[in-house]
Every structure is written in C-alpha cells, then in structure tokens.
Short mmCIF file of N, CA and C in Angstrom, two decimals:
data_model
loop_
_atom_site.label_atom_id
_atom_site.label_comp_id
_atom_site.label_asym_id
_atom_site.label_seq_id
_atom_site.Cartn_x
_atom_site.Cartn_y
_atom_site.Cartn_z
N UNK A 1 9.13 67.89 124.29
CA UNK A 1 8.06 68.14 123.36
C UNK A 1 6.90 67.24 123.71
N UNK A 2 5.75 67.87 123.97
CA UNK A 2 4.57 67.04 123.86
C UNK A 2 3.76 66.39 123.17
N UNK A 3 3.76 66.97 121.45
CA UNK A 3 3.34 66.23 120.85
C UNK A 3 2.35 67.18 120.37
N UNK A 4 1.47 67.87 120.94
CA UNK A 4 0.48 68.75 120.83
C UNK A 4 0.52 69.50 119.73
N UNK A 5 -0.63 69.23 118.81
CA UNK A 5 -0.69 70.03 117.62
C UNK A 5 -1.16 71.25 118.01
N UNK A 6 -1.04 72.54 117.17
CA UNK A 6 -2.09 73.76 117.49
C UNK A 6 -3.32 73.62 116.80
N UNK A 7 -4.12 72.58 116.63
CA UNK A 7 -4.82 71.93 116.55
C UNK A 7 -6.36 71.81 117.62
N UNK A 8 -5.20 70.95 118.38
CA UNK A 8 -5.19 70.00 120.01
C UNK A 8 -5.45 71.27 120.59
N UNK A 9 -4.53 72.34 120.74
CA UNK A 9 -4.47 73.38 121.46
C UNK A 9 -6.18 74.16 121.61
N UNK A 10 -6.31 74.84 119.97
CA UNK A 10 -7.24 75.77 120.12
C UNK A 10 -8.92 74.73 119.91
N UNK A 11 -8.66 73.15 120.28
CA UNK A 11 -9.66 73.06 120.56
C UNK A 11 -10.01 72.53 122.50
N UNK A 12 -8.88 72.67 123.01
CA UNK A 12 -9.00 72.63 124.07
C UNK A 12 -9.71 73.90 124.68
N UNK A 13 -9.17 74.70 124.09
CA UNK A 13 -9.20 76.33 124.08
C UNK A 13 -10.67 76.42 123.95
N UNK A 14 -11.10 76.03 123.53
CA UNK A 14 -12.72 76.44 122.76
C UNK A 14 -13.57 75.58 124.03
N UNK A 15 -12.96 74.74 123.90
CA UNK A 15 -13.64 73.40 125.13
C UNK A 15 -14.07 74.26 126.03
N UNK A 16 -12.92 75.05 127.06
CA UNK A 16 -12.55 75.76 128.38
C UNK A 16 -13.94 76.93 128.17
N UNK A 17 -13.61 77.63 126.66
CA UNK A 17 -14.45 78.68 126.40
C UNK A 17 -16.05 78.87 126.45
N UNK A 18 -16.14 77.46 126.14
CA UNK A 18 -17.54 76.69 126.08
C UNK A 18 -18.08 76.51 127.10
N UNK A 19 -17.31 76.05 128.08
CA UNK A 19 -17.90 75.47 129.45
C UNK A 19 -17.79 76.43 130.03
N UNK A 20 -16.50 77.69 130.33
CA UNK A 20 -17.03 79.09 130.81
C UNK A 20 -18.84 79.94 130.25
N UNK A 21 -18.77 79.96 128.89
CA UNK A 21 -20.16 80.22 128.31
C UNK A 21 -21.25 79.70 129.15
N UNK A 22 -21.20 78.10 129.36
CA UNK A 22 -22.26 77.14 130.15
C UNK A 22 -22.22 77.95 131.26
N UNK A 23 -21.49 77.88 131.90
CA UNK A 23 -21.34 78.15 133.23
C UNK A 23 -22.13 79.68 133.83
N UNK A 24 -21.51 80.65 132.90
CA UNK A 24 -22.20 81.63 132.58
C UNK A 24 -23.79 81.66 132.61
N UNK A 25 -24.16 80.92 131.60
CA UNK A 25 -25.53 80.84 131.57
C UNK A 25 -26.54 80.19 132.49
N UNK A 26 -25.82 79.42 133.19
CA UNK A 26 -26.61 78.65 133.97
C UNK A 26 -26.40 79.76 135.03
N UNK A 27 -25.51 80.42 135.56
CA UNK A 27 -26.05 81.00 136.68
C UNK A 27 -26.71 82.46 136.15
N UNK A 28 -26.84 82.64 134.99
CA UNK A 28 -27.62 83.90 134.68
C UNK A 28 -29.69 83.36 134.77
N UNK A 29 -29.19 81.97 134.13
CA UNK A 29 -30.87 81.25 134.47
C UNK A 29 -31.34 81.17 135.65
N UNK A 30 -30.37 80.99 136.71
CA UNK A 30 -30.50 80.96 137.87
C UNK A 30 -30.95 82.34 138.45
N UNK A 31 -30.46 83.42 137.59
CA UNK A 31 -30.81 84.74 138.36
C UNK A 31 -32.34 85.28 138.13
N UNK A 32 -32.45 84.59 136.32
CA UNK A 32 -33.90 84.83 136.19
C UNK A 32 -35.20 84.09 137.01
N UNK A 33 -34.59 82.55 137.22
CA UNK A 33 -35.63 81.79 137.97
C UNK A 33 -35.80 82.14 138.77
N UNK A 34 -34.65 83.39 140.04
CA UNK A 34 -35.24 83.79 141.40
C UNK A 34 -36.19 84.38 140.97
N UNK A 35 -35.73 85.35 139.84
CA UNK A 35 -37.09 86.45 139.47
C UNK A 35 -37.57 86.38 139.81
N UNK A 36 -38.47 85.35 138.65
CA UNK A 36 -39.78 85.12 138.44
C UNK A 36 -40.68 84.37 139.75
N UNK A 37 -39.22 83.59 140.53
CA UNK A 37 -40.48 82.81 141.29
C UNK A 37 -40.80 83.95 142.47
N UNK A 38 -40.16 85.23 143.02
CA UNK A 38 -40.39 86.15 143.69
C UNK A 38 -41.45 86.97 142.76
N UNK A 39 -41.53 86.77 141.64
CA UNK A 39 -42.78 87.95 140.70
C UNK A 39 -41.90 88.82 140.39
N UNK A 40 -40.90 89.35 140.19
CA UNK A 40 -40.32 90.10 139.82
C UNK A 40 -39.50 90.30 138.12
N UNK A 41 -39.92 88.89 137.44
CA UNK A 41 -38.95 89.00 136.60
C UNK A 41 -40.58 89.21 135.57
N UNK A 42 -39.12 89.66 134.40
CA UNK A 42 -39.76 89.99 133.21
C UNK A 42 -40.39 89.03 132.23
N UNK A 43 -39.30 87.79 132.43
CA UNK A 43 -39.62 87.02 131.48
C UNK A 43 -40.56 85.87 131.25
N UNK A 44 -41.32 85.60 130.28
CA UNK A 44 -42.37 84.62 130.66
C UNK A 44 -41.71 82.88 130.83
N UNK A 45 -42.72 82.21 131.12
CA UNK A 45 -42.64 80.88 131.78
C UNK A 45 -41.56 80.58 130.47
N UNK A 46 -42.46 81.07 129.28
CA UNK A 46 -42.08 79.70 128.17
C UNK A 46 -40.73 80.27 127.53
N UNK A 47 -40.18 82.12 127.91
CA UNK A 47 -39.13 82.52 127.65
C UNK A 47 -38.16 81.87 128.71
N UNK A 48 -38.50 81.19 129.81
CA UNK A 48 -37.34 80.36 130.59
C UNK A 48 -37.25 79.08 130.30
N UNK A 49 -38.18 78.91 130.05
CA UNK A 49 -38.21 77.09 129.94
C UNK A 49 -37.07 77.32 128.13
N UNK A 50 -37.13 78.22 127.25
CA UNK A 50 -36.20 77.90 125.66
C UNK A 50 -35.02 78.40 126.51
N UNK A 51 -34.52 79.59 127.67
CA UNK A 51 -33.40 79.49 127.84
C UNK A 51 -32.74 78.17 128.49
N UNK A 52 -33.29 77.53 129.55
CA UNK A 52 -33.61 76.10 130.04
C UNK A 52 -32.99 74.98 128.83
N UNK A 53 -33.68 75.30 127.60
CA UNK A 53 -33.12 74.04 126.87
C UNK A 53 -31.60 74.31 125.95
N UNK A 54 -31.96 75.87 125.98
CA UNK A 54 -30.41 76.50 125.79
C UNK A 54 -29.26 75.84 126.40
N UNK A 55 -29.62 76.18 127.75
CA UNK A 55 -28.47 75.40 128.15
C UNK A 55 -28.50 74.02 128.53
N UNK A 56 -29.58 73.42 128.57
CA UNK A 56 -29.31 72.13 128.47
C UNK A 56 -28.33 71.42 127.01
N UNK A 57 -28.46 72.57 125.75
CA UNK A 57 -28.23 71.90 124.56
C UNK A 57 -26.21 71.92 124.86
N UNK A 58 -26.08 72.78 125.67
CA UNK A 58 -24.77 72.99 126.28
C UNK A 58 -24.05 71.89 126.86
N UNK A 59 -24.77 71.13 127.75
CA UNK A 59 -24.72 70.17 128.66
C UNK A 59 -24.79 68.97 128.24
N UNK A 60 -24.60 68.63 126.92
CA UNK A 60 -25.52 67.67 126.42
C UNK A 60 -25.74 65.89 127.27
N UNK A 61 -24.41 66.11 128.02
CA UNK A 61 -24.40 64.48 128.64
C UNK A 61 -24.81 64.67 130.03
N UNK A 62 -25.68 66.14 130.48
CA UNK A 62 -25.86 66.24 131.75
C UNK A 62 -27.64 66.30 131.73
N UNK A 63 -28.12 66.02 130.70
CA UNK A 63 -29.50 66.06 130.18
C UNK A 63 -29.99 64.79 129.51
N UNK A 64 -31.15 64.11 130.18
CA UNK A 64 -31.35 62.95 128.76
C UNK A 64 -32.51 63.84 128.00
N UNK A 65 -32.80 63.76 126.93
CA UNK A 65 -33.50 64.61 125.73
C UNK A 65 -34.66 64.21 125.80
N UNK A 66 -35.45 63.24 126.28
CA UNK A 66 -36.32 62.60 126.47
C UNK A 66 -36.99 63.47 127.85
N UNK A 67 -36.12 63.70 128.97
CA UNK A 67 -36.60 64.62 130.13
C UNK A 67 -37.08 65.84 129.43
N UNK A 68 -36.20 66.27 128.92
CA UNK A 68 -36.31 67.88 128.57
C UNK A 68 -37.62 68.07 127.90
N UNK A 69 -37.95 66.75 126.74
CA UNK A 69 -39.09 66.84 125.86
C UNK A 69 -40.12 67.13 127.03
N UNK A 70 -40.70 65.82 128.05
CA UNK A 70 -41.38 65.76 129.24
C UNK A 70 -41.62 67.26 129.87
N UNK A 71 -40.67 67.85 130.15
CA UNK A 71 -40.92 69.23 131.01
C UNK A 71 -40.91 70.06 129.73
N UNK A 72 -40.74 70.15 128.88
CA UNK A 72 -41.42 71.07 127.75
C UNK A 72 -43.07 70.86 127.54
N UNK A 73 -43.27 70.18 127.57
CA UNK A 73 -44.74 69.56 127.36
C UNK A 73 -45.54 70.39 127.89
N UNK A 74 -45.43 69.89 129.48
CA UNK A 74 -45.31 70.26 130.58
C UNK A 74 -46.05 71.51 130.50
N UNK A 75 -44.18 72.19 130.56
CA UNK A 75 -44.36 73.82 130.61
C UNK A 75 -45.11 74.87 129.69
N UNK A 76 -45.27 73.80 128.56
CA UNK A 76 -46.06 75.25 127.17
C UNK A 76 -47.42 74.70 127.12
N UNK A 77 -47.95 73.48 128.36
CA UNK A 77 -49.78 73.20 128.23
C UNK A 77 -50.25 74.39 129.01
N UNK A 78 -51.43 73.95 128.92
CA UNK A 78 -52.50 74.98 129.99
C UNK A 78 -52.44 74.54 130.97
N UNK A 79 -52.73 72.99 131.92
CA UNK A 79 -52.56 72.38 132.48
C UNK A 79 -52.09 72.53 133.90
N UNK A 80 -50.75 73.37 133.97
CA UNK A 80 -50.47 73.78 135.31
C UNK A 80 -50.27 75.30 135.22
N UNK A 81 -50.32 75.61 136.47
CA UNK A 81 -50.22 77.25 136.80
C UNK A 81 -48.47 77.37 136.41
N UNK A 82 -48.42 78.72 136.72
CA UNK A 82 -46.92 79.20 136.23
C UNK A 82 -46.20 79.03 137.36
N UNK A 83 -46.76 78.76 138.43
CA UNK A 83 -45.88 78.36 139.92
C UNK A 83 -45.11 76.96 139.30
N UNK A 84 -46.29 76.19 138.81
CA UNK A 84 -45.46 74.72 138.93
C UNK A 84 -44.17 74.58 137.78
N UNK A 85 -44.74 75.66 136.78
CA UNK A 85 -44.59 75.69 135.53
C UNK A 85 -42.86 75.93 135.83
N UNK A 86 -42.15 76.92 136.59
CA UNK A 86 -41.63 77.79 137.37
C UNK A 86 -40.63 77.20 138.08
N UNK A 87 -41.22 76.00 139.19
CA UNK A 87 -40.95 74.46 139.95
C UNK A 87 -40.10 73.82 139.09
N UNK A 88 -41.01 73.72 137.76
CA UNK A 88 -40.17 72.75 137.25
C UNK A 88 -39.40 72.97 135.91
N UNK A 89 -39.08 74.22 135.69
CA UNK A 89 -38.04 74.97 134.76
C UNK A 89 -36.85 74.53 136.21
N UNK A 90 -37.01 75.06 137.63
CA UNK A 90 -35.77 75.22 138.74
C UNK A 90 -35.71 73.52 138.72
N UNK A 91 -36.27 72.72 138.15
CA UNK A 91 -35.91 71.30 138.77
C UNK A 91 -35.04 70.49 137.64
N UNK A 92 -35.25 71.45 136.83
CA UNK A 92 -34.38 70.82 135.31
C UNK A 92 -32.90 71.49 135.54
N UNK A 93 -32.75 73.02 135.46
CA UNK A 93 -31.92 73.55 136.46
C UNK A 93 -30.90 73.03 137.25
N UNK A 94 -31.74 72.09 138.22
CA UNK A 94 -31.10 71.78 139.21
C UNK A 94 -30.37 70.68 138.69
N UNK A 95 -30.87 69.74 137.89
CA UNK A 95 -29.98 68.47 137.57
C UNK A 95 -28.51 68.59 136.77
N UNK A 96 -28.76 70.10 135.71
CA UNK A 96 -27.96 69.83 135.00
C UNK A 96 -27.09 70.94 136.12
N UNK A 97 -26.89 71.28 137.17
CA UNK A 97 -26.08 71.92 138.12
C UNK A 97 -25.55 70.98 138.73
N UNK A 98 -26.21 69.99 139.11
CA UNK A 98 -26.17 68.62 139.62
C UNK A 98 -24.99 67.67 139.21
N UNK A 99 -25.32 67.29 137.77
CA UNK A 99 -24.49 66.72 136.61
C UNK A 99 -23.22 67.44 136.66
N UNK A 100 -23.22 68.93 136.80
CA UNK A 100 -22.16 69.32 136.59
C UNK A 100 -21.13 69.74 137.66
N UNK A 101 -21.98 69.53 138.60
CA UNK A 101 -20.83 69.31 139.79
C UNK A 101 -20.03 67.87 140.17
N UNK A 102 -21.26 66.86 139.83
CA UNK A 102 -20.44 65.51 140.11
C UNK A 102 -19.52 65.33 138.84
N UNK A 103 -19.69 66.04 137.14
CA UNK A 103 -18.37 66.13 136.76
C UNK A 103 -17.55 66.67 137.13
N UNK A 104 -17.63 67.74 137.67
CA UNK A 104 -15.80 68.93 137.83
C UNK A 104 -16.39 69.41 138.89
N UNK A 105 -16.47 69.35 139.73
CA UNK A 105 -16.66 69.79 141.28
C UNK A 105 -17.45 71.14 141.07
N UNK A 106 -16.63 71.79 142.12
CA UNK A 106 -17.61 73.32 142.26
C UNK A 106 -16.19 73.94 142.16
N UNK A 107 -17.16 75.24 141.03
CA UNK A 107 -15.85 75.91 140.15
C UNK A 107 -16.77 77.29 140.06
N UNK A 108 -15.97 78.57 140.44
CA UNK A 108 -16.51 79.77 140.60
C UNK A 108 -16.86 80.15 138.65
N UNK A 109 -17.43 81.06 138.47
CA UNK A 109 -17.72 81.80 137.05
C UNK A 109 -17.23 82.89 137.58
N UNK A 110 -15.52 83.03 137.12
CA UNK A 110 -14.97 84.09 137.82
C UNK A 110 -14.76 85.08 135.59
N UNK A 111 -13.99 86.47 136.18
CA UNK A 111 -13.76 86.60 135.10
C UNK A 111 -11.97 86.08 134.63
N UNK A 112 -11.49 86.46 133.68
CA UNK A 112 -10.35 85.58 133.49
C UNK A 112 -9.54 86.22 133.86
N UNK A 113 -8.50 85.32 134.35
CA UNK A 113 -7.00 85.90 135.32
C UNK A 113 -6.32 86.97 134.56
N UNK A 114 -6.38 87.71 133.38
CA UNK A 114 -5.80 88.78 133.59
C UNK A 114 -6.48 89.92 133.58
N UNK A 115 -7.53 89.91 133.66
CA UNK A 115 -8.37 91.37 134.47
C UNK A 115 -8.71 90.73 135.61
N UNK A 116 -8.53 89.60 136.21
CA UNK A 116 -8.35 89.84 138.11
C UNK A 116 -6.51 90.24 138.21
N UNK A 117 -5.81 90.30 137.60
CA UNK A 117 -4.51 90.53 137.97
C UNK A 117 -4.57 92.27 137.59
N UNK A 118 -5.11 92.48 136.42
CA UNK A 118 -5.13 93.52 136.38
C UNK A 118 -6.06 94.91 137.57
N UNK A 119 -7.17 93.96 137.91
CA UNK A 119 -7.41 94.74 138.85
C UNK A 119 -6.92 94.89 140.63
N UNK A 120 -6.19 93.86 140.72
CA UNK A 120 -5.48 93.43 141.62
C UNK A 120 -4.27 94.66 141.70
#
C-alpha cells in the first residue's frame, strides 16, 4: 500500500491534465505566431499578445509578471510597428518554451495512449 489518498490521485490527475492543456496551447500560439509573422494570420497583435499571457498565466514559475507587464506595454503602444510588436510576443514565447524544457525536457503534445492504441 502506498498511502495515496484518491485525493493525491485526482490531483495529480488534473496536474498531468493541466500541463497537457499548457502544452497544447503553447504550440497552438506557436502556430498562430508563424501566421502572422508570414501575414497570413487572422489574428491581431494584441489578440496574441492576451493569448501570450494566457499561457503564461499557465506557466506561472516559467514567467516573472513583471516581464510580461514590460512586453504588454510594449505591445498595446503605438510606438512600435506590428513586426516588432510580433518579435516580441515570439520572444516571450520563447522563454516560457525555454523554462519548460529545462523543467521536463522535451515531451511530444501527443494525443492520449488509448486512441494511439486504438488507432494502432
């Protein structure tokens, strides 16, 4: 016996669920940032930069809150064009991809093992 409450259990459970969600999202941000920086996407600067803090709010120990404020600023002045604007939504991006590889290495966003067994 381990000891393990079902407790313990379904919040491990939620943990796993959570960080699949993150994981998720960050490479869906990733799909929009090619978008846009090719011109192709739909969404505006300042609709990436709130998904951006979306998942930063995910990440929370892979973000200091103080950065995020900085490149919000940033991103919703007049100040810079939407290239840089763009630059530096992918550079916030990048850290918390960053953060999250030097926690848990590199880990696919697969779907879950029993619809790969099932399609197997």
């Amino acid at each position: 016996m381990t000891g393990r409450t079902s407790t313990g259990r379904a919040a491990e459970t939620s943990a796993r669920e959570t960080s699949l969600k993150g994981r998720r999202e960050l490479a869906a941000l990733n799909d929009a940032l090619a978008l846009a920086e090719r011109g192709l996407g739909r969404q505006t600067v300042a609709a990436l930069m709130a998904r951006l803090l979306r998942v930063a709010a995910m990440f929370p120990r892979s973000v200091d809150d103080t950065l995020m404020w900085q490149v919000t600023d940033l991103v919703t002045g007049d100040d810079l064009s939407d290239g840089v604007k763009l630059t530096l939504i992918r550079m916030g991006w990048a850290s918390i991809v960053q953060a999250q590889y030097r926690a848990h290495g590199l880990r696919m966003v697969a779907a879950p093992k029993r619809r790969q067994a099932a399609a197997a």
